[in-house]
CSV table of C-alpha atoms in Angstrom, one decimal:
chain,number,residue,atom,x,y,z
J,1,UNK,CA,-8.9,-17.8,-22.9
J,2,UNK,CA,-5.8,-18.4,-25.0
J,3,UNK,CA,-5.2,-14.7,-25.1
J,4,UNK,CA,-5.3,-14.4,-21.3
J,5,UNK,CA,-2.9,-17.4,-21.0
J,6,UNK,CA,-0.5,-15.8,-23.5
J,7,UNK,CA,-0.6,-12.4,-21.8
J,8,UNK,CA,-0.2,-14.0,-18.4
J,9,UNK,CA,2.8,-16.0,-19.5
J,10,UNK,CA,4.5,-12.9,-20.9
J,11,UNK,CA,3.9,-10.9,-17.8
J,12,UNK,CA,4.7,-13.7,-15.5
J,13,UNK,CA,8.1,-14.4,-17.2
J,14,UNK,CA,9.1,-10.7,-17.3
J,15,UNK,CA,7.9,-10.2,-13.7
J,16,UNK,CA,10.0,-13.2,-12.6
J,17,UNK,CA,13.1,-11.8,-14.3
J,18,UNK,CA,12.5,-8.3,-12.9
J,19,UNK,CA,12.0,-9.9,-9.4
J,20,UNK,CA,15.2,-12.0,-9.8
J,21,UNK,CA,17.4,-9.0,-10.7
J,22,UNK,CA,16.9,-7.1,-7.4
J,23,UNK,CA,17.4,-10.3,-5.5
J,24,UNK,CA,20.7,-10.8,-7.3
J,25,UNK,CA,21.5,-7.2,-6.1
J,26,UNK,CA,21.3,-8.3,-2.4
J,27,UNK,CA,24.5,-10.4,-2.2
J,28,UNK,CA,26.3,-7.9,-4.4
J,29,UNK,CA,25.5,-5.0,-2.2
J,30,UNK,CA,26.1,-6.9,1.1
J,31,UNK,CA,29.5,-8.2,-0.1
J,32,UNK,CA,30.7,-4.8,-1.4
J,33,UNK,CA,29.0,-2.4,1.1
J,34,UNK,CA,28.5,-4.6,4.2
J,35,UNK,CA,25.3,-5.9,5.8
J,36,UNK,CA,25.0,-2.8,7.9
J,37,UNK,CA,25.2,-0.4,4.9
J,38,UNK,CA,22.7,-2.6,3.1
J,39,UNK,CA,20.4,-2.1,6.1
J,40,UNK,CA,20.7,1.7,5.6
J,41,UNK,CA,19.7,1.3,2.0
J,42,UNK,CA,16.7,-0.9,3.1
J,43,UNK,CA,15.7,1.7,5.6
J,44,UNK,CA,15.7,4.5,3.0
J,45,UNK,CA,13.7,2.3,0.6
J,46,UNK,CA,11.1,1.9,3.4
J,47,UNK,CA,10.7,5.7,3.4
J,48,UNK,CA,10.7,5.7,-0.4
J,49,UNK,CA,7.6,3.4,-0.2
J,50,UNK,CA,5.6,6.3,1.3
J,51,UNK,CA,6.6,8.6,-1.6
J,52,UNK,CA,5.5,5.9,-4.1
J,53,UNK,CA,2.2,5.4,-2.3
J,54,UNK,CA,1.4,9.2,-2.2
J,55,UNK,CA,2.6,9.7,-5.8
J,56,UNK,CA,0.7,6.7,-7.1
J,57,UNK,CA,-2.5,7.6,-5.2
J,58,UNK,CA,-4.3,4.5,-6.4
J,59,UNK,CA,-4.2,5.7,-10.0
J,60,UNK,CA,-2.7,2.4,-11.4
J,61,UNK,CA,-6.0,0.6,-10.9
J,62,UNK,CA,-8.6,3.3,-11.0
J,63,UNK,CA,-7.2,5.0,-14.1
J,64,UNK,CA,-6.7,1.7,-15.9
J,65,UNK,CA,-10.5,1.3,-15.7
J,66,UNK,CA,-10.9,4.9,-17.1
J,67,UNK,CA,-8.6,4.0,-20.0
J,68,UNK,CA,-10.8,1.0,-20.8
J,69,UNK,CA,-13.8,3.3,-20.8
J,70,UNK,CA,-12.2,5.9,-23.1
J,71,UNK,CA,-10.6,3.4,-25.4
J,72,UNK,CA,-10.6,4.8,-29.0
J,73,UNK,CA,-11.4,8.3,-27.9
J,74,UNK,CA,-8.2,10.2,-28.4
J,75,UNK,CA,-9.3,13.5,-26.9
J,76,UNK,CA,-10.5,11.9,-23.7
J,77,UNK,CA,-7.4,9.7,-23.4
J,78,UNK,CA,-5.2,12.8,-23.9
J,79,UNK,CA,-7.1,14.7,-21.2
J,80,UNK,CA,-6.8,11.7,-18.8
J,81,UNK,CA,-3.1,11.2,-19.5
J,82,UNK,CA,-2.3,14.8,-18.9
J,83,UNK,CA,-4.5,15.0,-15.7
J,84,UNK,CA,-3.0,11.9,-14.1
J,85,UNK,CA,0.6,12.9,-14.8
J,86,UNK,CA,0.0,16.5,-13.5
J,87,UNK,CA,-1.7,15.3,-10.3
J,88,UNK,CA,1.1,12.7,-9.6
J,89,UNK,CA,3.8,15.3,-10.2
J,90,UNK,CA,2.2,17.6,-7.6
J,91,UNK,CA,1.8,14.7,-5.2
J,92,UNK,CA,5.4,13.7,-5.6
J,93,UNK,CA,6.7,17.2,-4.8
J,94,UNK,CA,4.6,17.3,-1.6
J,95,UNK,CA,5.6,13.7,-0.7
J,96,UNK,CA,9.3,14.3,-1.2
J,97,UNK,CA,9.5,17.4,1.0
J,98,UNK,CA,7.4,15.7,3.7
J,99,UNK,CA,9.3,12.4,3.8
J,100,UNK,CA,12.8,13.9,3.4
J,101,UNK,CA,12.1,16.2,6.3
J,102,UNK,CA,11.2,13.2,8.5
J,103,UNK,CA,14.4,11.4,7.7
J,104,UNK,CA,16.4,14.2,9.4
J,105,UNK,CA,15.0,12.8,12.7
J,106,UNK,CA,16.3,9.2,12.1
J,107,UNK,CA,19.7,8.8,13.8
J,108,UNK,CA,20.9,5.9,11.5
J,109,UNK,CA,20.5,8.2,8.4
J,110,UNK,CA,22.4,11.2,9.9
J,111,UNK,CA,25.6,10.6,7.8
J,112,UNK,CA,23.8,9.8,4.5
J,113,UNK,CA,21.9,13.0,3.6
J,114,UNK,CA,22.9,13.1,-0.1
J,115,UNK,CA,22.3,9.4,-0.5
J,116,UNK,CA,18.8,9.7,1.1
J,117,UNK,CA,17.9,12.6,-1.2
J,118,UNK,CA,19.0,10.7,-4.4
J,119,UNK,CA,17.0,7.6,-3.4
J,120,UNK,CA,13.9,9.6,-2.5
J,121,UNK,CA,14.2,11.6,-5.8
J,122,UNK,CA,13.8,8.3,-7.7
J,123,UNK,CA,10.2,8.5,-6.7
J,124,UNK,CA,9.7,11.0,-9.5
J,125,UNK,CA,9.7,8.1,-11.9
J,126,UNK,CA,6.4,7.0,-10.3
J,127,UNK,CA,4.9,10.3,-11.1
J,128,UNK,CA,5.0,9.3,-14.8
J,129,UNK,CA,4.9,5.6,-14.5
J,130,UNK,CA,3.0,4.4,-17.7
J,131,UNK,CA,1.9,1.0,-16.4
J,132,UNK,CA,-1.7,2.2,-15.6
J,133,UNK,CA,-2.1,3.4,-19.3
J,134,UNK,CA,-0.6,0.2,-20.7
J,135,UNK,CA,-2.9,-1.9,-18.6
J,136,UNK,CA,-5.9,0.0,-19.8
J,137,UNK,CA,-4.9,-0.5,-23.5
J,138,UNK,CA,-3.8,-4.0,-22.8
J,139,UNK,CA,-0.2,-3.6,-23.9
J,140,UNK,CA,1.2,-6.2,-21.7
J,141,UNK,CA,4.5,-6.8,-23.6
J,142,UNK,CA,5.2,-3.1,-23.1
J,143,UNK,CA,4.6,-3.5,-19.4
J,144,UNK,CA,7.1,-6.4,-19.4
J,145,UNK,CA,9.8,-4.4,-21.2
J,146,UNK,CA,9.3,-1.4,-18.9
J,147,UNK,CA,9.5,-3.7,-15.8
J,148,UNK,CA,12.8,-5.2,-16.9
J,149,UNK,CA,14.7,-2.3,-18.3
J,150,UNK,CA,15.4,-0.2,-15.1
J,151,UNK,CA,16.3,-3.2,-12.8
J,152,UNK,CA,18.6,-4.7,-15.4
J,153,UNK,CA,20.4,-1.3,-16.0
J,154,UNK,CA,20.7,-0.7,-12.2
J,155,UNK,CA,22.2,-4.2,-11.7
J,156,UNK,CA,24.8,-3.8,-14.4
J,157,UNK,CA,25.8,-0.3,-13.4
J,158,UNK,CA,26.1,-1.4,-9.7
J,159,UNK,CA,28.2,-4.4,-10.7
J,160,UNK,CA,30.7,-2.2,-12.6
J,161,UNK,CA,30.9,0.9,-10.5
J,162,UNK,CA,30.0,0.2,-6.8
J,163,UNK,CA,32.9,-1.4,-5.0
J,164,UNK,CA,33.0,-0.2,-1.4
J,165,UNK,CA,31.0,1.6,1.3
J,166,UNK,CA,32.4,4.9,-0.1
J,167,UNK,CA,30.3,4.4,-3.2
J,168,UNK,CA,26.9,4.5,-1.5
J,169,UNK,CA,26.2,8.0,-2.9
J,170,UNK,CA,27.1,6.7,-6.4
J,171,UNK,CA,24.6,3.8,-5.8
J,172,UNK,CA,21.9,6.4,-5.0
J,173,UNK,CA,22.6,8.1,-8.3
J,174,UNK,CA,22.6,4.7,-10.2
J,175,UNK,CA,19.3,3.8,-8.6
J,176,UNK,CA,17.8,7.2,-9.6
J,177,UNK,CA,18.9,7.6,-13.3
J,178,UNK,CA,17.7,4.3,-15.0
J,179,UNK,CA,14.3,4.5,-13.5
J,180,UNK,CA,13.9,8.1,-14.6
J,181,UNK,CA,15.4,7.6,-18.1
J,182,UNK,CA,13.3,4.6,-19.0
J,183,UNK,CA,10.1,6.2,-17.6
J,184,UNK,CA,10.6,9.2,-19.9
J,185,UNK,CA,11.4,7.0,-22.9
J,186,UNK,CA,8.3,4.8,-22.5
J,187,UNK,CA,6.1,7.9,-22.0
J,188,UNK,CA,7.4,9.4,-25.3
J,189,UNK,CA,6.6,6.1,-27.0
J,190,UNK,CA,3.0,6.1,-25.7
J,191,UNK,CA,2.5,9.8,-26.7
J,192,UNK,CA,3.5,9.0,-30.3
J,193,UNK,CA,1.8,5.6,-30.5
J,194,UNK,CA,-1.6,6.9,-29.3
J,195,UNK,CA,-1.3,10.5,-30.6
J,196,UNK,CA,-1.7,11.8,-27.1
J,197,UNK,CA,-1.7,15.6,-26.6
J,198,UNK,CA,-1.2,17.7,-23.4
J,199,UNK,CA,-4.7,19.0,-22.8
J,200,UNK,CA,-5.0,20.6,-19.5
J,201,UNK,CA,-8.3,19.5,-18.0
J,202,UNK,CA,-10.7,21.5,-15.9
J,203,UNK,CA,-10.4,21.7,-12.2
J,204,UNK,CA,-13.7,19.8,-11.8
J,205,UNK,CA,-12.2,16.9,-13.8
J,206,UNK,CA,-9.1,16.9,-11.6
J,207,UNK,CA,-11.3,16.8,-8.5
J,208,UNK,CA,-13.2,13.8,-9.8
J,209,UNK,CA,-10.0,11.9,-10.5
J,210,UNK,CA,-8.6,12.9,-7.1
J,211,UNK,CA,-11.7,11.6,-5.3
J,212,UNK,CA,-11.8,8.4,-7.4
J,213,UNK,CA,-8.3,7.4,-6.3
J,214,UNK,CA,-8.8,8.2,-2.6
J,215,UNK,CA,-10.1,4.7,-1.5
J,216,UNK,CA,-7.2,2.9,-3.2
J,217,UNK,CA,-4.7,5.5,-1.8
J,218,UNK,CA,-5.8,5.0,1.8
J,219,UNK,CA,-5.8,1.2,1.2
J,220,UNK,CA,-2.2,1.4,0.0
J,221,UNK,CA,-1.2,3.7,2.8
J,222,UNK,CA,-2.7,1.2,5.2
J,223,UNK,CA,-0.7,-1.6,3.6
J,224,UNK,CA,2.5,0.4,4.3
J,225,UNK,CA,1.9,0.1,8.1
J,226,UNK,CA,2.4,-3.7,8.0
J,227,UNK,CA,5.2,-3.5,5.4
J,228,UNK,CA,7.5,-0.4,5.3
J,229,UNK,CA,6.5,0.8,8.8
J,230,UNK,CA,7.8,-2.4,10.3
J,231,UNK,CA,11.3,-1.7,8.8
J,232,UNK,CA,11.2,1.8,10.0
J,233,UNK,CA,10.3,0.8,13.6
J,234,UNK,CA,13.0,-1.9,13.5
J,235,UNK,CA,15.5,0.7,12.3
J,236,UNK,CA,14.6,3.2,15.1
J,237,UNK,CA,14.8,0.7,18.0
J,238,UNK,CA,17.5,-1.7,16.7
J,239,UNK,CA,20.5,-1.7,14.3
J,240,UNK,CA,20.7,-1.1,10.6
J,241,UNK,CA,22.0,-4.7,10.3
J,242,UNK,CA,18.7,-6.0,11.7
J,243,UNK,CA,16.9,-4.0,9.1
J,244,UNK,CA,19.1,-5.5,6.4
J,245,UNK,CA,18.3,-9.1,7.5
J,246,UNK,CA,14.6,-8.4,7.7
J,247,UNK,CA,14.7,-6.6,4.3
J,248,UNK,CA,16.3,-9.7,2.7
J,249,UNK,CA,13.6,-12.0,4.1
J,250,UNK,CA,10.8,-9.6,3.2
J,251,UNK,CA,12.1,-9.1,-0.3
J,252,UNK,CA,11.9,-12.9,-1.0
J,253,UNK,CA,8.5,-13.5,0.5
J,254,UNK,CA,6.8,-10.4,-0.9
J,255,UNK,CA,8.6,-10.8,-4.2
J,256,UNK,CA,7.0,-14.2,-4.6
J,257,UNK,CA,3.7,-12.8,-3.5
J,258,UNK,CA,4.0,-10.1,-6.2
J,259,UNK,CA,3.6,-12.8,-8.9
J,260,UNK,CA,-0.1,-12.0,-8.3
J,261,UNK,CA,0.5,-8.7,-10.2
J,262,UNK,CA,0.7,-10.1,-13.8
J,263,UNK,CA,-2.4,-12.2,-13.1
J,264,UNK,CA,-4.3,-9.2,-11.9
J,265,UNK,CA,-3.1,-7.1,-14.9
J,266,UNK,CA,-4.3,-9.8,-17.3
J,267,UNK,CA,-7.7,-10.6,-15.7
J,268,UNK,CA,-8.5,-7.2,-14.3
J,269,UNK,CA,-10.5,-6.1,-17.4
J,270,UNK,CA,-12.2,-9.5,-17.4
J,271,UNK,CA,-13.3,-8.8,-13.8
J,272,UNK,CA,-14.4,-5.3,-14.6
J,273,UNK,CA,-16.7,-6.8,-17.2
J,274,UNK,CA,-18.3,-8.9,-14.5
J,275,UNK,CA,-16.9,-12.3,-15.6
J,276,UNK,CA,-16.6,-14.6,-12.6
J,277,UNK,CA,-13.1,-15.6,-11.5
J,278,UNK,CA,-14.0,-18.2,-8.8
J,279,UNK,CA,-12.1,-21.1,-10.5
J,280,UNK,CA,-9.0,-19.0,-11.0
J,281,UNK,CA,-8.9,-18.1,-7.3
J,282,UNK,CA,-9.4,-21.7,-6.2
J,283,UNK,CA,-6.7,-23.1,-8.5
J,284,UNK,CA,-4.3,-20.4,-7.5
J,285,UNK,CA,-4.8,-21.0,-3.8
J,286,UNK,CA,-4.1,-24.8,-4.2
J,287,UNK,CA,-0.9,-24.2,-6.2
J,288,UNK,CA,0.3,-21.7,-3.6
J,289,UNK,CA,-0.3,-24.2,-0.7
J,290,UNK,CA,1.7,-26.8,-2.6
J,291,UNK,CA,4.5,-24.3,-3.2
J,292,UNK,CA,4.6,-23.2,0.4
J,293,UNK,CA,4.8,-26.8,1.6
J,294,UNK,CA,7.8,-27.3,-0.7
J,295,UNK,CA,9.5,-24.0,0.1
J,296,UNK,CA,9.5,-24.7,3.9
J,297,UNK,CA,12.3,-27.2,3.4
J,298,UNK,CA,14.7,-24.8,1.7
J,299,UNK,CA,14.9,-21.6,3.8
J,300,UNK,CA,18.6,-22.0,4.8
J,301,UNK,CA,19.5,-22.3,1.1
J,302,UNK,CA,17.9,-19.0,0.1
J,303,UNK,CA,19.2,-17.1,3.1
J,304,UNK,CA,22.8,-18.4,3.0
J,305,UNK,CA,23.0,-17.6,-0.8
J,306,UNK,CA,22.0,-14.0,-0.2
J,307,UNK,CA,23.8,-13.5,3.2
J,308,UNK,CA,26.8,-15.8,3.6
J,309,UNK,CA,27.7,-16.7,7.2
J,310,UNK,CA,24.3,-15.5,8.4
J,311,UNK,CA,23.0,-16.5,11.9
J,312,UNK,CA,20.4,-19.2,12.5
J,313,UNK,CA,18.1,-16.4,13.7
J,314,UNK,CA,17.8,-15.1,10.1
J,315,UNK,CA,16.8,-18.6,8.9
J,316,UNK,CA,14.1,-18.8,11.6
J,317,UNK,CA,12.8,-15.3,10.7
J,318,UNK,CA,12.5,-16.4,7.0
J,319,UNK,CA,10.6,-19.5,8.1
J,320,UNK,CA,8.2,-17.4,10.1
J,321,UNK,CA,7.7,-15.0,7.2
J,322,UNK,CA,7.3,-17.6,4.4
J,323,UNK,CA,3.5,-18.0,4.9
J,324,UNK,CA,3.2,-14.4,3.9
J,325,UNK,CA,3.7,-15.5,0.3
J,326,UNK,CA,0.4,-17.3,0.3
J,327,UNK,CA,-1.5,-14.8,2.4
J,328,UNK,CA,-0.3,-11.7,0.5
J,329,UNK,CA,-0.7,-13.4,-2.9
J,330,UNK,CA,-4.4,-14.3,-2.3
J,331,UNK,CA,-5.1,-11.0,-0.6
J,332,UNK,CA,-3.9,-9.2,-3.7
J,333,UNK,CA,-6.0,-11.4,-6.0
J,334,UNK,CA,-9.1,-11.0,-3.9
J,335,UNK,CA,-8.5,-7.3,-3.3
J,336,UNK,CA,-8.1,-6.2,-6.9
J,337,UNK,CA,-10.0,-8.9,-8.9
J,338,UNK,CA,-13.0,-8.9,-6.5
J,339,UNK,CA,-13.2,-5.7,-4.3
J,340,UNK,CA,-11.7,-3.1,-6.7
J,341,UNK,CA,-13.0,-4.5,-10.0
J,342,UNK,CA,-16.5,-4.9,-8.5
J,343,UNK,CA,-16.5,-1.3,-7.1
J,344,UNK,CA,-16.2,-2.4,-3.5
J,345,UNK,CA,-13.2,-0.1,-2.9
J,346,UNK,CA,-14.6,1.3,0.3
J,347,UNK,CA,-15.0,-2.2,1.8
J,348,UNK,CA,-11.4,-3.0,0.6
J,349,UNK,CA,-10.2,0.2,2.3
J,350,UNK,CA,-12.0,-0.4,5.6
J,351,UNK,CA,-10.4,-3.9,6.0
J,352,UNK,CA,-6.9,-2.6,5.3
J,353,UNK,CA,-7.4,0.4,7.7
J,354,UNK,CA,-8.5,-2.0,10.4
J,355,UNK,CA,-5.6,-4.3,10.0
J,356,UNK,CA,-3.1,-1.4,9.7
J,357,UNK,CA,-4.2,0.0,13.1
J,358,UNK,CA,-3.7,-3.5,14.7
J,359,UNK,CA,-0.3,-3.7,13.0
J,360,UNK,CA,0.8,-0.3,14.3
J,361,UNK,CA,-0.1,-1.3,17.9
J,362,UNK,CA,1.7,-4.7,17.5
J,363,UNK,CA,4.8,-3.0,15.9
J,364,UNK,CA,5.2,-0.4,18.6
J,365,UNK,CA,4.7,-3.0,21.4
J,366,UNK,CA,6.5,-6.1,20.1
J,367,UNK,CA,9.4,-4.9,17.9
J,368,UNK,CA,11.1,-2.8,20.5
J,369,UNK,CA,11.2,-5.8,22.8
J,370,UNK,CA,11.8,-8.7,20.4
J,371,UNK,CA,13.6,-7.0,17.5
J,372,UNK,CA,14.0,-9.0,14.3
J,373,UNK,CA,11.9,-12.0,15.4
J,374,UNK,CA,9.1,-9.6,16.6
J,375,UNK,CA,9.1,-7.8,13.2
J,376,UNK,CA,8.6,-11.2,11.4
J,377,UNK,CA,5.7,-12.1,13.7
J,378,UNK,CA,4.0,-8.8,13.3
J,379,UNK,CA,4.3,-9.0,9.4
J,380,UNK,CA,2.9,-12.6,9.3
J,381,UNK,CA,0.0,-11.9,11.7
J,382,UNK,CA,-1.0,-8.7,9.7
J,383,UNK,CA,-1.0,-10.5,6.4
J,384,UNK,CA,-3.0,-13.4,7.8
J,385,UNK,CA,-5.7,-11.1,9.2
J,386,UNK,CA,-6.1,-9.4,5.8
J,387,UNK,CA,-6.4,-12.7,4.0
J,388,UNK,CA,-8.9,-13.9,6.6
J,389,UNK,CA,-11.1,-10.8,6.4
J,390,UNK,CA,-11.0,-10.6,2.6
J,391,UNK,CA,-11.8,-14.3,2.2
J,392,UNK,CA,-14.7,-14.0,4.7
J,393,UNK,CA,-16.2,-11.1,2.7
J,394,UNK,CA,-15.7,-12.9,-0.5
J,395,UNK,CA,-17.4,-16.1,0.7
J,396,UNK,CA,-20.4,-14.2,2.2
J,397,UNK,CA,-20.8,-12.4,-1.2
J,398,UNK,CA,-20.6,-15.7,-3.2
J,399,UNK,CA,-23.0,-17.5,-0.9
J,400,UNK,CA,-25.4,-14.6,-0.9
């Protein structure tokens, strides 16, 4: 257990810093580019989410399990490493063309074609993202270093070189290059450290990998319909400034919820081995409820720090969205440590697909009428439904 606590502490600390760096970027970009321009950046990042989902294709979790199975077998690891990177590169090329074409139909992005292209091209770094391999070989310090390097470099470069709205294309280039550079460097390290070779696998092996990632892919795609899709609908029917305010609130609550990620990475192999995690889930839920109760008293502080002179509406939106922290955190824990680790990926996918359909209907009916506040309501309801359905399935399994 000491090993898990140590690894969890390392990942938790590095994840906290890597989360804090992009949040520091928010007031910097708003002050130098304007809230409206920041809204354009947030809208493009919502489209980037779809490239990331298509490119990742659920391999982070599924292939980490494969690495655990192949541990110590260099030939199998090499074949897996090559196959995953090859498939993800093909998926990125398809995703980039598809998503970039769609952005041509978004009026708010009409004058930002080069910037949009640079931002979406940063998705290529997800083609070769090494986190899945590091999780499988339990190199958690390496994951921490990788998670910190690009955000830190992006923040420093933005601070020194981005000074006005005219620098938005430069920001797109800054966003692209550190992600790509550090991804290449970490992959070179893994290739040398584990003596990996590029062994082109057979088509049958690629098909098996492709099918194995499909449930998680559709689950992630479903997730986007109550995350990124809300920002896109808000951008289509309302102003870029509204997208900017919503994005700031969402970054905080989903950033806090993403602290489930280091816990999942540490305990995932333990769950795969069939070791029960009931106590971990209960303790986590209690801590989150206490944290939520404390956090409800300080919404105006967070928002005014990130967006000076912001309206009271933004504070209210943040308060509405704050419970997402608890719901999303626990949904992530239950989803990966129970459903995915126990090979219930299809059940996991069906729940997310159901909620995504509800979220699409709510988004298209509520957001055009109620704007920013409507977007917050839809996001909160969607996350609550997922948590409720996950928890119901988990309880029925435990009792059965």
